[in-house]
Amino acid sequence: MIILFDLDGTLIDSTEAILEGFHHSFDSHNHPHPSDEEIKILIGHPLDVMFSDLGVAQERVWDFVDTYKEHYRKISTLKTELLPQAREAVELASQFAELGIVTTKTGKYSQVLMEHFGIMEKFQVLIGREHVENPKPHAEPIQKALESFSNIQQKNIWMIGDTELDLISAQNASVNSIGVLSGYGVKNTLEKHTKTIFNNAYEAIKYLKSVKETHN
């Protein structure tokens, strides 16, 4: 079995760092600030898409992204925490499956976070925004991650995420998906894309453990 995890809202809570990064960028470029809620509803999308949707002119978007990244790099480990039972989810999953991370965050910073939490060694691959041309909901991030595993045709593959972007990406890549309610998506939206929804990643992993045991 192969299990791929999203990060924000699935394994980690970096809401404070993300919001601070956005407001810092809007401050730095003397741009009107959106509300926290307007920012949070877009979490999971690439940064350039988020800034564009928040009213930044297309020709200035990458300046805002660069400013955000520079600030986020400084605060990410201080203002990010593992979600409740996320560590237990990863540790349990590593006992019966091969693991990967597929995120729209910058992969370089994501790896630093996972090393900070002491769980990066559990993952065989981490695919971030800079590793693909087409981010989620495109199939490419999942397909890219699966290149790191052998004999994938013979394995049961699952993607766990908290937004419809994760679930649509899984559909597009023809892999199974589980929605979790620990992040930024809402149940009635997730239900449009998967029949399998749990409160958090730990519940999802316990379910997958039972699936594997049933098929053994």
PDB file of C-alpha atoms in Angstrom:
ATOM      1  CA  MET A   1       0.000   0.000   0.000  1.00  0.00           C
ATOM      2  CA  ILE A   2       1.129   3.562  -0.781  1.00  0.00           C
ATOM      3  CA  ILE A   3      -0.284   6.482   1.208  1.00  0.00           C
ATOM      4  CA  LEU A   4       0.250  10.078   0.076  1.00  0.00           C
ATOM      5  CA  PHE A   5      -0.472  12.919   2.493  1.00  0.00           C
ATOM      6  CA  ASP A   6      -1.269  16.544   1.892  1.00  0.00           C
ATOM      7  CA  LEU A   7       0.313  18.863   4.500  1.00  0.00           C
ATOM      8  CA  ASP A   8      -1.679  21.991   5.433  1.00  0.00           C
ATOM      9  CA  GLY A   9      -4.865  20.988   7.192  1.00  0.00           C
ATOM     10  CA  THR A  10      -4.017  17.289   6.916  1.00  0.00           C
ATOM     11  CA  LEU A  11      -0.828  16.850   8.954  1.00  0.00           C
ATOM     12  CA  ILE A  12       0.115  20.393   9.971  1.00  0.00           C
ATOM     13  CA  ASP A  13      -1.494  23.635  11.061  1.00  0.00           C
ATOM     14  CA  SER A  14       0.478  26.533   9.634  1.00  0.00           C
ATOM     15  CA  THR A  15      -2.467  28.935   9.495  1.00  0.00           C
ATOM     16  CA  GLU A  16      -0.770  31.521  11.718  1.00  0.00           C
ATOM     17  CA  ALA A  17       2.400  31.483   9.610  1.00  0.00           C
ATOM     18  CA  ILE A  18       0.456  31.662   6.345  1.00  0.00           C
ATOM     19  CA  LEU A  19      -1.703  34.585   7.478  1.00  0.00           C
ATOM     20  CA  GLU A  20       1.316  36.460   8.821  1.00  0.00           C
ATOM     21  CA  GLY A  21       3.161  35.862   5.564  1.00  0.00           C
ATOM     22  CA  PHE A  22       0.297  37.240   3.503  1.00  0.00           C
ATOM     23  CA  HIS A  23      -0.230  40.308   5.676  1.00  0.00           C
ATOM     24  CA  HIS A  24       3.524  40.975   5.682  1.00  0.00           C
ATOM     25  CA  SER A  25       3.532  40.856   1.892  1.00  0.00           C
ATOM     26  CA  PHE A  26       0.517  43.163   1.582  1.00  0.00           C
ATOM     27  CA  ASP A  27       2.181  45.556   4.051  1.00  0.00           C
ATOM     28  CA  SER A  28       5.496  45.490   2.205  1.00  0.00           C
ATOM     29  CA  HIS A  29       3.848  46.353  -1.111  1.00  0.00           C
ATOM     30  CA  ASN A  30       1.388  48.906   0.312  1.00  0.00           C
ATOM     31  CA  HIS A  31      -1.583  46.904  -0.902  1.00  0.00           C
ATOM     32  CA  PRO A  32      -5.025  46.770   0.770  1.00  0.00           C
ATOM     33  CA  HIS A  33      -5.312  43.768   3.068  1.00  0.00           C
ATOM     34  CA  PRO A  34      -7.912  41.045   2.584  1.00  0.00           C
ATOM     35  CA  SER A  35      -9.497  39.537   5.679  1.00  0.00           C
ATOM     36  CA  ASP A  36      -8.081  36.429   7.338  1.00  0.00           C
ATOM     37  CA  GLU A  37     -11.145  34.509   6.189  1.00  0.00           C
ATOM     38  CA  GLU A  38     -10.600  35.535   2.571  1.00  0.00           C
ATOM     39  CA  ILE A  39      -7.047  34.212   2.795  1.00  0.00           C
ATOM     40  CA  LYS A  40      -7.944  30.997   4.623  1.00  0.00           C
ATOM     41  CA  ILE A  41     -10.578  29.979   2.083  1.00  0.00           C
ATOM     42  CA  LEU A  42      -7.842  29.863  -0.575  1.00  0.00           C
ATOM     43  CA  ILE A  43      -5.279  27.831   1.385  1.00  0.00           C
ATOM     44  CA  GLY A  44      -4.283  24.810  -0.653  1.00  0.00           C
ATOM     45  CA  HIS A  45      -4.001  26.743  -3.905  1.00  0.00           C
ATOM     46  CA  PRO A  46      -0.577  27.848  -5.219  1.00  0.00           C
ATOM     47  CA  LEU A  47       0.626  31.165  -3.797  1.00  0.00           C
ATOM     48  CA  ASP A  48       0.429  32.975  -7.132  1.00  0.00           C
ATOM     49  CA  VAL A  49      -3.194  31.905  -7.527  1.00  0.00           C
ATOM     50  CA  MET A  50      -3.981  33.029  -3.983  1.00  0.00           C
ATOM     51  CA  PHE A  51      -2.463  36.483  -4.427  1.00  0.00           C
ATOM     52  CA  SER A  52      -4.182  36.894  -7.779  1.00  0.00           C
ATOM     53  CA  ASP A  53      -7.553  35.901  -6.304  1.00  0.00           C
ATOM     54  CA  LEU A  54      -6.943  38.352  -3.433  1.00  0.00           C
ATOM     55  CA  GLY A  55      -6.723  41.260  -5.874  1.00  0.00           C
ATOM     56  CA  VAL A  56      -3.052  41.547  -6.771  1.00  0.00           C
ATOM     57  CA  ALA A  57      -2.441  42.552 -10.387  1.00  0.00           C
ATOM     58  CA  GLN A  58      -0.969  39.734 -12.463  1.00  0.00           C
ATOM     59  CA  GLU A  59       2.244  41.610 -13.248  1.00  0.00           C
ATOM     60  CA  ARG A  60       2.941  42.077  -9.519  1.00  0.00           C
ATOM     61  CA  VAL A  61       1.940  38.636  -8.236  1.00  0.00           C
ATOM     62  CA  TRP A  62       5.439  37.136  -8.191  1.00  0.00           C
ATOM     63  CA  ASP A  63       6.843  40.101  -6.247  1.00  0.00           C
ATOM     64  CA  PHE A  64       4.239  39.383  -3.563  1.00  0.00           C
ATOM     65  CA  VAL A  65       5.056  35.665  -3.665  1.00  0.00           C
ATOM     66  CA  ASP A  66       8.790  36.331  -3.226  1.00  0.00           C
ATOM     67  CA  THR A  67       8.144  38.644  -0.266  1.00  0.00           C
ATOM     68  CA  TYR A  68       5.833  36.072   1.295  1.00  0.00           C
ATOM     69  CA  LYS A  69       8.362  33.248   0.906  1.00  0.00           C
ATOM     70  CA  GLU A  70      11.209  35.253   2.402  1.00  0.00           C
ATOM     71  CA  HIS A  71       9.160  36.013   5.524  1.00  0.00           C
ATOM     72  CA  TYR A  72       7.581  32.551   5.731  1.00  0.00           C
ATOM     73  CA  ARG A  73      11.024  30.946   5.671  1.00  0.00           C
ATOM     74  CA  LYS A  74      11.913  32.835   8.861  1.00  0.00           C
ATOM     75  CA  ILE A  75       8.760  32.006  10.832  1.00  0.00           C
ATOM     76  CA  SER A  76       7.506  28.671   9.523  1.00  0.00           C
ATOM     77  CA  THR A  77       9.012  26.377  12.157  1.00  0.00           C
ATOM     78  CA  LEU A  78       8.096  28.781  14.965  1.00  0.00           C
ATOM     79  CA  LYS A  79       4.477  29.206  13.919  1.00  0.00           C
ATOM     80  CA  THR A  80       3.578  25.766  12.578  1.00  0.00           C
ATOM     81  CA  GLU A  81       2.526  22.733  14.583  1.00  0.00           C
ATOM     82  CA  LEU A  82       1.496  19.192  13.886  1.00  0.00           C
ATOM     83  CA  LEU A  83      -2.250  18.697  14.017  1.00  0.00           C
ATOM     84  CA  PRO A  84      -3.568  16.550  16.888  1.00  0.00           C
ATOM     85  CA  GLN A  85      -2.733  12.860  16.300  1.00  0.00           C
ATOM     86  CA  ALA A  86      -0.833  13.643  13.092  1.00  0.00           C
ATOM     87  CA  ARG A  87       2.392  12.178  14.455  1.00  0.00           C
ATOM     88  CA  GLU A  88       0.520   9.051  15.512  1.00  0.00           C
ATOM     89  CA  ALA A  89      -1.020   8.851  12.049  1.00  0.00           C
ATOM     90  CA  VAL A  90       2.362   8.946  10.325  1.00  0.00           C
ATOM     91  CA  GLU A  91       3.943   6.485  12.728  1.00  0.00           C
ATOM     92  CA  LEU A  92       1.071   4.009  12.374  1.00  0.00           C
ATOM     93  CA  ALA A  93       0.972   4.378   8.591  1.00  0.00           C
ATOM     94  CA  SER A  94       4.711   3.724   8.318  1.00  0.00           C
ATOM     95  CA  GLN A  95       4.191   0.313   9.906  1.00  0.00           C
ATOM     96  CA  PHE A  96       2.133  -1.058   7.021  1.00  0.00           C
ATOM     97  CA  ALA A  97       2.558   1.267   4.012  1.00  0.00           C
ATOM     98  CA  GLU A  98       5.043   3.287   1.980  1.00  0.00           C
ATOM     99  CA  LEU A  99       4.518   7.010   2.515  1.00  0.00           C
ATOM    100  CA  GLY A 100       4.834  10.220   0.547  1.00  0.00           C
ATOM    101  CA  ILE A 101       3.876  13.883   0.805  1.00  0.00           C
ATOM    102  CA  VAL A 102       2.164  15.794  -2.013  1.00  0.00           C
ATOM    103  CA  THR A 103       1.738  19.476  -1.223  1.00  0.00           C
ATOM    104  CA  THR A 104       1.268  22.785  -2.977  1.00  0.00           C
ATOM    105  CA  LYS A 105       3.640  24.370  -0.439  1.00  0.00           C
ATOM    106  CA  THR A 106       7.237  24.956  -1.429  1.00  0.00           C
ATOM    107  CA  GLY A 107       8.888  21.561  -1.086  1.00  0.00           C
ATOM    108  CA  LYS A 108      12.128  22.983   0.334  1.00  0.00           C
ATOM    109  CA  TYR A 109      10.329  24.600   3.274  1.00  0.00           C
ATOM    110  CA  SER A 110       8.038  21.595   3.703  1.00  0.00           C
ATOM    111  CA  GLN A 111      11.039  19.306   4.132  1.00  0.00           C
ATOM    112  CA  VAL A 112      12.498  21.662   6.742  1.00  0.00           C
ATOM    113  CA  LEU A 113       9.200  21.491   8.643  1.00  0.00           C
ATOM    114  CA  MET A 114       9.022  17.711   8.517  1.00  0.00           C
ATOM    115  CA  GLU A 115      12.620  17.452   9.702  1.00  0.00           C
ATOM    116  CA  HIS A 116      11.823  19.945  12.461  1.00  0.00           C
ATOM    117  CA  PHE A 117       9.020  17.658  13.635  1.00  0.00           C
ATOM    118  CA  GLY A 118      11.275  14.600  13.361  1.00  0.00           C
ATOM    119  CA  ILE A 119       9.116  12.648  10.908  1.00  0.00           C
ATOM    120  CA  MET A 120      10.685  13.311   7.486  1.00  0.00           C
ATOM    121  CA  GLU A 121      12.429   9.927   7.634  1.00  0.00           C
ATOM    122  CA  LYS A 122       9.038   8.224   7.474  1.00  0.00           C
ATOM    123  CA  PHE A 123       8.449   9.523   3.944  1.00  0.00           C
ATOM    124  CA  GLN A 124       9.964   8.155   0.765  1.00  0.00           C
ATOM    125  CA  VAL A 125       9.212  11.273  -1.277  1.00  0.00           C
ATOM    126  CA  LEU A 126       8.047  14.872  -0.856  1.00  0.00           C
ATOM    127  CA  ILE A 127       6.611  16.667  -3.884  1.00  0.00           C
ATOM    128  CA  GLY A 128       6.213  20.434  -3.512  1.00  0.00           C
ATOM    129  CA  ARG A 129       5.176  23.281  -5.780  1.00  0.00           C
ATOM    130  CA  GLU A 130       8.601  23.652  -7.400  1.00  0.00           C
ATOM    131  CA  HIS A 131       8.736  20.000  -8.427  1.00  0.00           C
ATOM    132  CA  VAL A 132       5.840  20.150 -10.895  1.00  0.00           C
ATOM    133  CA  GLU A 133       4.580  22.333 -13.696  1.00  0.00           C
ATOM    134  CA  ASN A 134       0.919  21.733 -12.856  1.00  0.00           C
ATOM    135  CA  PRO A 135      -0.046  21.740  -9.146  1.00  0.00           C
ATOM    136  CA  LYS A 136      -3.104  20.087  -7.616  1.00  0.00           C
ATOM    137  CA  PRO A 137      -5.860  19.574  -8.744  1.00  0.00           C
ATOM    138  CA  HIS A 138      -3.834  18.350 -11.733  1.00  0.00           C
ATOM    139  CA  ALA A 139      -2.708  14.722 -11.590  1.00  0.00           C
ATOM    140  CA  GLU A 140       0.955  15.626 -12.054  1.00  0.00           C
ATOM    141  CA  PRO A 141       1.985  15.993  -8.360  1.00  0.00           C
ATOM    142  CA  ILE A 142       0.633  12.545  -7.500  1.00  0.00           C
ATOM    143  CA  GLN A 143       2.065  11.001 -10.646  1.00  0.00           C
ATOM    144  CA  LYS A 144       5.437  12.578  -9.856  1.00  0.00           C
ATOM    145  CA  ALA A 145       5.356  11.210  -6.307  1.00  0.00           C
ATOM    146  CA  LEU A 146       4.540   7.714  -7.522  1.00  0.00           C
ATOM    147  CA  GLU A 147       7.721   7.670  -9.623  1.00  0.00           C
ATOM    148  CA  SER A 148       9.594   7.161  -6.340  1.00  0.00           C
ATOM    149  CA  PHE A 149       7.856   3.852  -5.618  1.00  0.00           C
ATOM    150  CA  SER A 150       8.365   0.504  -7.290  1.00  0.00           C
ATOM    151  CA  ASN A 151       5.685  -1.831  -8.677  1.00  0.00           C
ATOM    152  CA  ILE A 152       2.904   0.734  -8.250  1.00  0.00           C
ATOM    153  CA  GLN A 153       0.585  -1.275 -10.523  1.00  0.00           C
ATOM    154  CA  GLN A 154       0.485  -3.944  -7.831  1.00  0.00           C
ATOM    155  CA  LYS A 155      -0.188  -1.577  -4.923  1.00  0.00           C
ATOM    156  CA  ASN A 156      -3.259   0.015  -3.396  1.00  0.00           C
ATOM    157  CA  ILE A 157      -2.666   3.790  -3.599  1.00  0.00           C
ATOM    158  CA  TRP A 158      -4.393   6.417  -1.462  1.00  0.00           C
ATOM    159  CA  MET A 159      -4.278  10.201  -1.248  1.00  0.00           C
ATOM    160  CA  ILE A 160      -5.344  11.842   2.038  1.00  0.00           C
ATOM    161  CA  GLY A 161      -6.215  15.544   2.011  1.00  0.00           C
ATOM    162  CA  ASP A 162      -8.444  18.211   3.484  1.00  0.00           C
ATOM    163  CA  THR A 163      -9.529  20.102   0.361  1.00  0.00           C
ATOM    164  CA  GLU A 164     -11.226  19.265  -2.890  1.00  0.00           C
ATOM    165  CA  LEU A 165      -7.943  20.031  -4.676  1.00  0.00           C
ATOM    166  CA  ASP A 166      -6.422  16.926  -3.074  1.00  0.00           C
ATOM    167  CA  LEU A 167      -9.386  14.747  -3.943  1.00  0.00           C
ATOM    168  CA  ILE A 168      -9.710  15.966  -7.532  1.00  0.00           C
ATOM    169  CA  SER A 169      -5.984  15.433  -8.011  1.00  0.00           C
ATOM    170  CA  ALA A 170      -6.451  11.862  -6.806  1.00  0.00           C
ATOM    171  CA  GLN A 171      -9.345  11.349  -9.240  1.00  0.00           C
ATOM    172  CA  ASN A 172      -7.278  12.738 -12.091  1.00  0.00           C
ATOM    173  CA  ALA A 173      -4.402  10.416 -11.176  1.00  0.00           C
ATOM    174  CA  SER A 174      -6.768   7.426 -10.849  1.00  0.00           C
ATOM    175  CA  VAL A 175      -5.916   6.725  -7.208  1.00  0.00           C
ATOM    176  CA  ASN A 176      -8.132   6.313  -4.145  1.00  0.00           C
ATOM    177  CA  SER A 177      -8.813   9.295  -1.907  1.00  0.00           C
ATOM    178  CA  ILE A 178      -9.832  10.112   1.656  1.00  0.00           C
ATOM    179  CA  GLY A 179     -11.053  13.513   2.804  1.00  0.00           C
ATOM    180  CA  VAL A 180     -10.292  14.762   6.308  1.00  0.00           C
ATOM    181  CA  LEU A 181     -12.136  17.473   8.232  1.00  0.00           C
ATOM    182  CA  SER A 182      -9.108  18.735  10.156  1.00  0.00           C
ATOM    183  CA  GLY A 183      -8.298  21.550   7.741  1.00  0.00           C
ATOM    184  CA  TYR A 184      -9.811  24.006   5.326  1.00  0.00           C
ATOM    185  CA  GLY A 185     -12.374  21.978   3.374  1.00  0.00           C
ATOM    186  CA  VAL A 186     -15.987  21.407   4.405  1.00  0.00           C
ATOM    187  CA  LYS A 187     -17.783  18.099   4.443  1.00  0.00           C
ATOM    188  CA  ASN A 188     -20.413  18.798   1.793  1.00  0.00           C
ATOM    189  CA  THR A 189     -17.689  19.908  -0.655  1.00  0.00           C
ATOM    190  CA  LEU A 190     -15.437  16.916   0.063  1.00  0.00           C
ATOM    191  CA  GLU A 191     -18.392  14.542  -0.337  1.00  0.00           C
ATOM    192  CA  LYS A 192     -18.670  15.556  -3.988  1.00  0.00           C
ATOM    193  CA  HIS A 193     -15.297  13.949  -4.662  1.00  0.00           C
ATOM    194  CA  THR A 194     -14.951  10.996  -2.276  1.00  0.00           C
ATOM    195  CA  LYS A 195     -17.170   8.643  -0.317  1.00  0.00           C
ATOM    196  CA  THR A 196     -14.565   8.228   2.407  1.00  0.00           C
ATOM    197  CA  ILE A 197     -14.266  11.066   4.941  1.00  0.00           C
ATOM    198  CA  PHE A 198     -12.848  11.093   8.458  1.00  0.00           C
ATOM    199  CA  ASN A 199     -12.258  13.717  11.129  1.00  0.00           C
ATOM    200  CA  ASN A 200      -8.482  13.562  10.854  1.00  0.00           C
ATOM    201  CA  ALA A 201      -5.530  11.700   9.361  1.00  0.00           C
ATOM    202  CA  TYR A 202      -5.241   9.299  12.297  1.00  0.00           C
ATOM    203  CA  GLU A 203      -8.802   8.052  11.799  1.00  0.00           C
ATOM    204  CA  ALA A 204      -8.058   7.712   8.076  1.00  0.00           C
ATOM    205  CA  ILE A 205      -4.936   5.649   8.758  1.00  0.00           C
ATOM    206  CA  LYS A 206      -6.747   3.347  11.177  1.00  0.00           C
ATOM    207  CA  TYR A 207      -9.293   2.751   8.425  1.00  0.00           C
ATOM    208  CA  LEU A 208      -6.568   2.005   5.858  1.00  0.00           C
ATOM    209  CA  LYS A 209      -4.881  -0.395   8.275  1.00  0.00           C
ATOM    210  CA  SER A 210      -8.153  -2.335   8.483  1.00  0.00           C
ATOM    211  CA  VAL A 211      -8.450  -2.259   4.674  1.00  0.00           C
ATOM    212  CA  LYS A 212      -4.979  -3.725   4.314  1.00  0.00           C
ATOM    213  CA  GLU A 213      -5.629  -6.385   6.931  1.00  0.00           C
ATOM    214  CA  THR A 214      -8.878  -7.362   5.193  1.00  0.00           C
ATOM    215  CA  HIS A 215      -7.081  -7.830   1.883  1.00  0.00           C
ATOM    216  CA  ASN A 216      -4.186  -9.823   3.330  1.00  0.00           C
TER     217      ASN A 216
END
